[in-house]
Amino acid sequence: MGNKPGRPKNQTARREALVDAAGRAIAERGLEGLRIKDIAAEAGMSAGSVLYYYPEMGELVLEVHRGAVERYLAARQKAADGVDGATGTTGAAARLRALVGSGLPGGSGDAVHGLLFELHRRADRSSGHATLMASLFAREVALYATVLEVGAAVGEFTLTEPVTDLARNLVALEDGYGLHIVSRNAELTPDVARRLLLGYARTVTGCPEL
């Protein structure tokens, strides 16, 4: 009887550990052929324990996707919020540069982007994964749109197109370049992708500080 109050917390911790382990297993092995025993080995649990908490593999993979999206967005928001304007560029330009830098993989072995791209592949077969992918895109667009709107309002940016169109293009370019980076395209390194993105941003904002 005395152990019951702590049980829900323990179950929550075990579920979180399984989601983390499943994310690592997916990043290492991919979704194709992923087995319960792979996740169990990664988590240091038995296959039976995995099935106890997640009887359906699809539910566990969806939780991995949901967590990956939230962590990725939080990191991007933190990168933009961490800019204080004291780095030689004014506020909106510095925030835009920070957003561009946070949206690209660090290289072909980038675990976060590799996991997201792998999970996005489920979108054409699962409404849950499709919803997460669409939500990520919309929220990334909103991050860019906010910075663009502020920059235009204070006179730092002179936008060439509607804010939403520009924000969507920036996210789509990031996604396209990111896919090439994690796919080991030697001609499109993170530095090259960042330079191209900032070049586009300068063109559509008229801001030479980017």
mmCIF file of C-alpha atoms in Angstrom:
data_model
loop_
_atom_site.group_PDB
_atom_site.id
_atom_site.type_symbol
_atom_site.label_atom_id
_atom_site.label_comp_id
_atom_site.label_asym_id
_atom_site.label_seq_id
_atom_site.Cartn_x
_atom_site.Cartn_y
_atom_site.Cartn_z
ATOM 1 C CA MET A 1 0.000 0.000 0.000
ATOM 2 C CA GLY A 2 2.797 2.423 0.887
ATOM 3 C CA ASN A 3 4.384 2.117 -2.592
ATOM 4 C CA LYS A 4 1.289 3.044 -4.569
ATOM 5 C CA PRO A 5 1.675 6.869 -4.513
ATOM 6 C CA GLY A 6 5.056 6.585 -6.258
ATOM 7 C CA ARG A 7 3.912 4.212 -8.955
ATOM 8 C CA PRO A 8 2.484 6.710 -11.499
ATOM 9 C CA LYS A 9 5.717 8.711 -11.343
ATOM 10 C CA ASN A 10 7.742 5.557 -11.919
ATOM 11 C CA GLN A 11 5.562 4.597 -14.876
ATOM 12 C CA THR A 12 5.967 8.061 -16.361
ATOM 13 C CA ALA A 13 9.732 7.817 -16.005
ATOM 14 C CA ARG A 14 9.763 4.397 -17.658
ATOM 15 C CA ARG A 15 7.639 5.633 -20.548
ATOM 16 C CA GLU A 16 9.963 8.587 -21.051
ATOM 17 C CA ALA A 17 12.978 6.270 -20.955
ATOM 18 C CA LEU A 18 11.370 4.035 -23.581
ATOM 19 C CA VAL A 19 10.599 6.999 -25.830
ATOM 20 C CA ASP A 20 14.219 8.157 -25.554
ATOM 21 C CA ALA A 21 15.494 4.639 -26.245
ATOM 22 C CA ALA A 22 13.180 4.247 -29.231
ATOM 23 C CA GLY A 23 14.413 7.557 -30.618
ATOM 24 C CA ARG A 24 18.011 6.393 -30.380
ATOM 25 C CA ALA A 25 17.142 3.061 -31.988
ATOM 26 C CA ILE A 26 15.332 4.776 -34.863
ATOM 27 C CA ALA A 27 18.223 7.208 -35.381
ATOM 28 C CA GLU A 28 20.704 4.315 -35.509
ATOM 29 C CA ARG A 29 18.707 1.713 -37.449
ATOM 30 C CA GLY A 30 15.900 3.594 -39.205
ATOM 31 C CA LEU A 31 12.220 2.716 -39.089
ATOM 32 C CA GLU A 32 12.362 -0.136 -41.542
ATOM 33 C CA GLY A 33 12.824 -3.367 -39.696
ATOM 34 C CA LEU A 34 12.781 -1.726 -36.259
ATOM 35 C CA ARG A 35 11.960 -4.398 -33.694
ATOM 36 C CA ILE A 36 10.738 -4.383 -30.117
ATOM 37 C CA LYS A 37 13.916 -6.141 -29.015
ATOM 38 C CA ASP A 38 16.020 -3.324 -30.517
ATOM 39 C CA ILE A 39 14.195 -0.787 -28.341
ATOM 40 C CA ALA A 40 14.355 -3.072 -25.310
ATOM 41 C CA ALA A 41 18.122 -3.469 -25.715
ATOM 42 C CA GLU A 42 18.572 0.291 -26.052
ATOM 43 C CA ALA A 43 16.480 0.886 -22.912
ATOM 44 C CA GLY A 44 18.045 -1.919 -20.899
ATOM 45 C CA MET A 45 14.628 -3.542 -20.420
ATOM 46 C CA SER A 46 12.963 -6.745 -21.494
ATOM 47 C CA ALA A 47 10.813 -6.883 -24.610
ATOM 48 C CA GLY A 48 7.895 -7.691 -22.319
ATOM 49 C CA SER A 49 8.414 -4.432 -20.425
ATOM 50 C CA VAL A 50 8.325 -2.470 -23.670
ATOM 51 C CA LEU A 51 5.069 -4.141 -24.674
ATOM 52 C CA TYR A 52 3.595 -3.518 -21.219
ATOM 53 C CA TYR A 53 3.968 0.239 -21.593
ATOM 54 C CA TYR A 54 3.467 0.395 -25.364
ATOM 55 C CA PRO A 55 1.476 -2.591 -26.694
ATOM 56 C CA GLU A 56 1.461 -0.975 -30.139
ATOM 57 C CA MET A 57 4.750 -0.051 -31.807
ATOM 58 C CA GLY A 58 2.961 2.701 -33.730
ATOM 59 C CA GLU A 59 1.978 4.465 -30.510
ATOM 60 C CA LEU A 60 5.571 4.478 -29.290
ATOM 61 C CA VAL A 61 6.904 5.785 -32.608
ATOM 62 C CA LEU A 62 4.302 8.556 -32.553
ATOM 63 C CA GLU A 63 5.463 9.566 -29.062
ATOM 64 C CA VAL A 64 9.039 9.664 -30.325
ATOM 65 C CA HIS A 65 7.949 11.956 -33.161
ATOM 66 C CA ARG A 66 5.999 14.211 -30.815
ATOM 67 C CA GLY A 67 8.918 14.559 -28.435
ATOM 68 C CA ALA A 68 11.399 15.207 -31.239
ATOM 69 C CA VAL A 69 9.222 17.989 -32.637
ATOM 70 C CA GLU A 70 8.853 19.695 -29.261
ATOM 71 C CA ARG A 71 12.571 19.524 -28.435
ATOM 72 C CA TYR A 72 13.527 20.821 -31.869
ATOM 73 C CA LEU A 73 11.129 23.754 -31.668
ATOM 74 C CA ALA A 74 12.213 24.598 -28.134
ATOM 75 C CA ALA A 75 15.844 24.698 -29.271
ATOM 76 C CA ARG A 76 14.987 27.000 -32.169
ATOM 77 C CA GLN A 77 12.997 29.324 -29.928
ATOM 78 C CA LYS A 78 15.830 29.386 -27.403
ATOM 79 C CA ALA A 79 18.343 30.254 -30.121
ATOM 80 C CA ALA A 80 16.267 33.223 -31.248
ATOM 81 C CA ASP A 81 15.487 34.376 -27.706
ATOM 82 C CA GLY A 82 19.149 34.205 -26.733
ATOM 83 C CA VAL A 83 20.052 37.064 -29.058
ATOM 84 C CA ASP A 84 20.505 40.340 -27.199
ATOM 85 C CA GLY A 85 21.489 42.604 -30.083
ATOM 86 C CA ALA A 86 24.971 43.131 -28.662
ATOM 87 C CA THR A 87 26.820 41.107 -31.270
ATOM 88 C CA GLY A 88 27.296 43.828 -33.866
ATOM 89 C CA THR A 89 23.914 43.476 -35.529
ATOM 90 C CA THR A 90 20.607 44.957 -34.523
ATOM 91 C CA GLY A 91 17.841 42.915 -32.920
ATOM 92 C CA ALA A 92 15.741 41.537 -35.746
ATOM 93 C CA ALA A 93 18.725 40.801 -37.993
ATOM 94 C CA ALA A 94 20.514 38.987 -35.163
ATOM 95 C CA ARG A 95 17.404 36.945 -34.380
ATOM 96 C CA LEU A 96 16.975 36.024 -38.032
ATOM 97 C CA ARG A 97 20.609 34.911 -38.275
ATOM 98 C CA ALA A 98 20.130 32.816 -35.138
ATOM 99 C CA LEU A 99 17.021 31.169 -36.571
ATOM 100 C CA VAL A 100 18.801 30.288 -39.796
ATOM 101 C CA GLY A 101 21.674 28.763 -37.864
ATOM 102 C CA SER A 102 19.377 26.704 -35.628
ATOM 103 C CA GLY A 103 17.392 25.199 -38.493
ATOM 104 C CA LEU A 104 20.222 23.405 -40.288
ATOM 105 C CA PRO A 105 21.858 20.071 -39.422
ATOM 106 C CA GLY A 106 25.388 20.272 -38.096
ATOM 107 C CA GLY A 107 26.442 17.567 -40.543
ATOM 108 C CA SER A 108 25.481 14.237 -42.063
ATOM 109 C CA GLY A 109 25.451 12.613 -38.626
ATOM 110 C CA ASP A 110 23.140 15.164 -36.998
ATOM 111 C CA ALA A 111 20.962 12.977 -34.753
ATOM 112 C CA VAL A 112 18.095 15.443 -34.298
ATOM 113 C CA HIS A 113 17.542 16.180 -37.967
ATOM 114 C CA GLY A 114 18.183 12.583 -38.964
ATOM 115 C CA LEU A 115 15.500 11.423 -36.535
ATOM 116 C CA LEU A 116 12.989 14.033 -37.703
ATOM 117 C CA PHE A 117 13.503 13.217 -41.379
ATOM 118 C CA GLU A 118 13.125 9.510 -40.624
ATOM 119 C CA LEU A 119 9.904 10.057 -38.677
ATOM 120 C CA HIS A 120 8.452 12.427 -41.286
ATOM 121 C CA ARG A 121 8.479 9.484 -43.695
ATOM 122 C CA ARG A 122 5.480 8.100 -41.799
ATOM 123 C CA ALA A 123 3.348 11.123 -42.717
ATOM 124 C CA ASP A 124 2.006 9.612 -45.945
ATOM 125 C CA ARG A 125 0.668 6.566 -44.061
ATOM 126 C CA SER A 126 -0.354 7.998 -40.705
ATOM 127 C CA SER A 127 -2.608 10.944 -39.921
ATOM 128 C CA GLY A 128 -0.887 11.325 -36.544
ATOM 129 C CA HIS A 129 2.542 11.704 -38.104
ATOM 130 C CA ALA A 130 1.138 13.943 -40.841
ATOM 131 C CA THR A 131 -0.355 16.216 -38.191
ATOM 132 C CA LEU A 132 2.954 16.450 -36.342
ATOM 133 C CA MET A 133 4.852 17.230 -39.532
ATOM 134 C CA ALA A 134 2.338 19.933 -40.532
ATOM 135 C CA SER A 135 2.393 21.380 -37.022
ATOM 136 C CA LEU A 136 6.190 21.585 -37.039
ATOM 137 C CA PHE A 137 6.154 23.405 -40.370
ATOM 138 C CA ALA A 138 3.469 25.859 -39.231
ATOM 139 C CA ARG A 139 5.248 26.639 -35.978
ATOM 140 C CA GLU A 140 8.594 27.149 -37.696
ATOM 141 C CA VAL A 141 6.877 29.484 -40.155
ATOM 142 C CA ALA A 142 5.422 31.383 -37.198
ATOM 143 C CA LEU A 143 8.911 31.790 -35.678
ATOM 144 C CA TYR A 144 10.224 33.313 -38.889
ATOM 145 C CA ALA A 145 7.101 35.393 -39.483
ATOM 146 C CA THR A 146 7.378 37.001 -36.047
ATOM 147 C CA VAL A 147 10.974 38.062 -36.629
ATOM 148 C CA LEU A 148 10.211 39.326 -40.125
ATOM 149 C CA GLU A 149 7.207 41.325 -38.922
ATOM 150 C CA VAL A 150 9.177 42.925 -36.096
ATOM 151 C CA GLY A 151 12.057 43.732 -38.422
ATOM 152 C CA ALA A 152 9.691 45.384 -40.896
ATOM 153 C CA ALA A 153 7.898 47.294 -38.144
ATOM 154 C CA VAL A 154 11.095 48.841 -36.768
ATOM 155 C CA GLY A 155 12.500 49.601 -40.208
ATOM 156 C CA GLU A 156 15.294 47.003 -40.291
ATOM 157 C CA PHE A 157 13.656 45.009 -43.089
ATOM 158 C CA THR A 158 11.995 46.032 -46.338
ATOM 159 C CA LEU A 159 10.123 42.880 -47.291
ATOM 160 C CA THR A 160 9.702 41.977 -50.958
ATOM 161 C CA GLU A 161 6.788 39.576 -50.442
ATOM 162 C CA PRO A 162 4.066 38.884 -47.853
ATOM 163 C CA VAL A 163 5.511 37.808 -44.517
ATOM 164 C CA THR A 164 3.954 34.333 -44.552
ATOM 165 C CA ASP A 165 5.264 33.595 -48.046
ATOM 166 C CA LEU A 166 8.794 34.571 -47.057
ATOM 167 C CA ALA A 167 8.640 32.559 -43.833
ATOM 168 C CA ARG A 168 7.384 29.478 -45.677
ATOM 169 C CA ASN A 169 10.169 29.772 -48.233
ATOM 170 C CA LEU A 170 12.806 30.024 -45.515
ATOM 171 C CA VAL A 171 11.525 26.895 -43.772
ATOM 172 C CA ALA A 172 11.206 24.993 -47.068
ATOM 173 C CA LEU A 173 14.748 25.954 -48.073
ATOM 174 C CA GLU A 174 16.054 24.826 -44.692
ATOM 175 C CA ASP A 175 14.271 21.506 -45.034
ATOM 176 C CA GLY A 176 15.588 20.963 -48.552
ATOM 177 C CA TYR A 177 19.159 21.858 -47.688
ATOM 178 C CA GLY A 178 18.925 19.860 -44.462
ATOM 179 C CA LEU A 179 17.869 16.734 -46.330
ATOM 180 C CA HIS A 180 20.899 17.023 -48.613
ATOM 181 C CA ILE A 181 23.209 17.548 -45.640
ATOM 182 C CA VAL A 182 22.042 14.459 -43.728
ATOM 183 C CA SER A 183 22.099 12.517 -47.027
ATOM 184 C CA ARG A 184 25.840 13.196 -47.301
ATOM 185 C CA ASN A 185 25.767 15.497 -50.319
ATOM 186 C CA ALA A 186 29.363 16.720 -50.282
ATOM 187 C CA GLU A 187 28.487 19.786 -52.372
ATOM 188 C CA LEU A 188 26.020 21.129 -49.822
ATOM 189 C CA THR A 189 27.758 21.482 -46.473
ATOM 190 C CA PRO A 190 26.155 23.231 -43.478
ATOM 191 C CA ASP A 191 28.301 26.313 -44.127
ATOM 192 C CA VAL A 192 27.261 26.474 -47.773
ATOM 193 C CA ALA A 193 23.591 25.991 -46.894
ATOM 194 C CA ARG A 194 23.766 28.722 -44.264
ATOM 195 C CA ARG A 195 25.429 31.118 -46.716
ATOM 196 C CA LEU A 196 22.750 30.458 -49.323
ATOM 197 C CA LEU A 197 19.933 30.906 -46.806
ATOM 198 C CA LEU A 198 21.345 34.162 -45.519
ATOM 199 C CA GLY A 199 21.795 35.354 -49.093
ATOM 200 C CA TYR A 200 18.119 34.701 -49.742
ATOM 201 C CA ALA A 201 17.203 36.429 -46.480
ATOM 202 C CA ARG A 202 19.241 39.512 -47.438
ATOM 203 C CA THR A 203 17.519 39.669 -50.815
ATOM 204 C CA VAL A 204 13.988 39.454 -49.472
ATOM 205 C CA THR A 205 14.542 41.754 -46.466
ATOM 206 C CA GLY A 206 16.921 44.308 -47.966
ATOM 207 C CA CYS A 207 19.011 43.977 -44.789
ATOM 208 C CA PRO A 208 22.788 44.015 -45.463
ATOM 209 C CA GLU A 209 23.555 42.999 -41.867
ATOM 210 C CA LEU A 210 22.369 39.434 -42.508
#
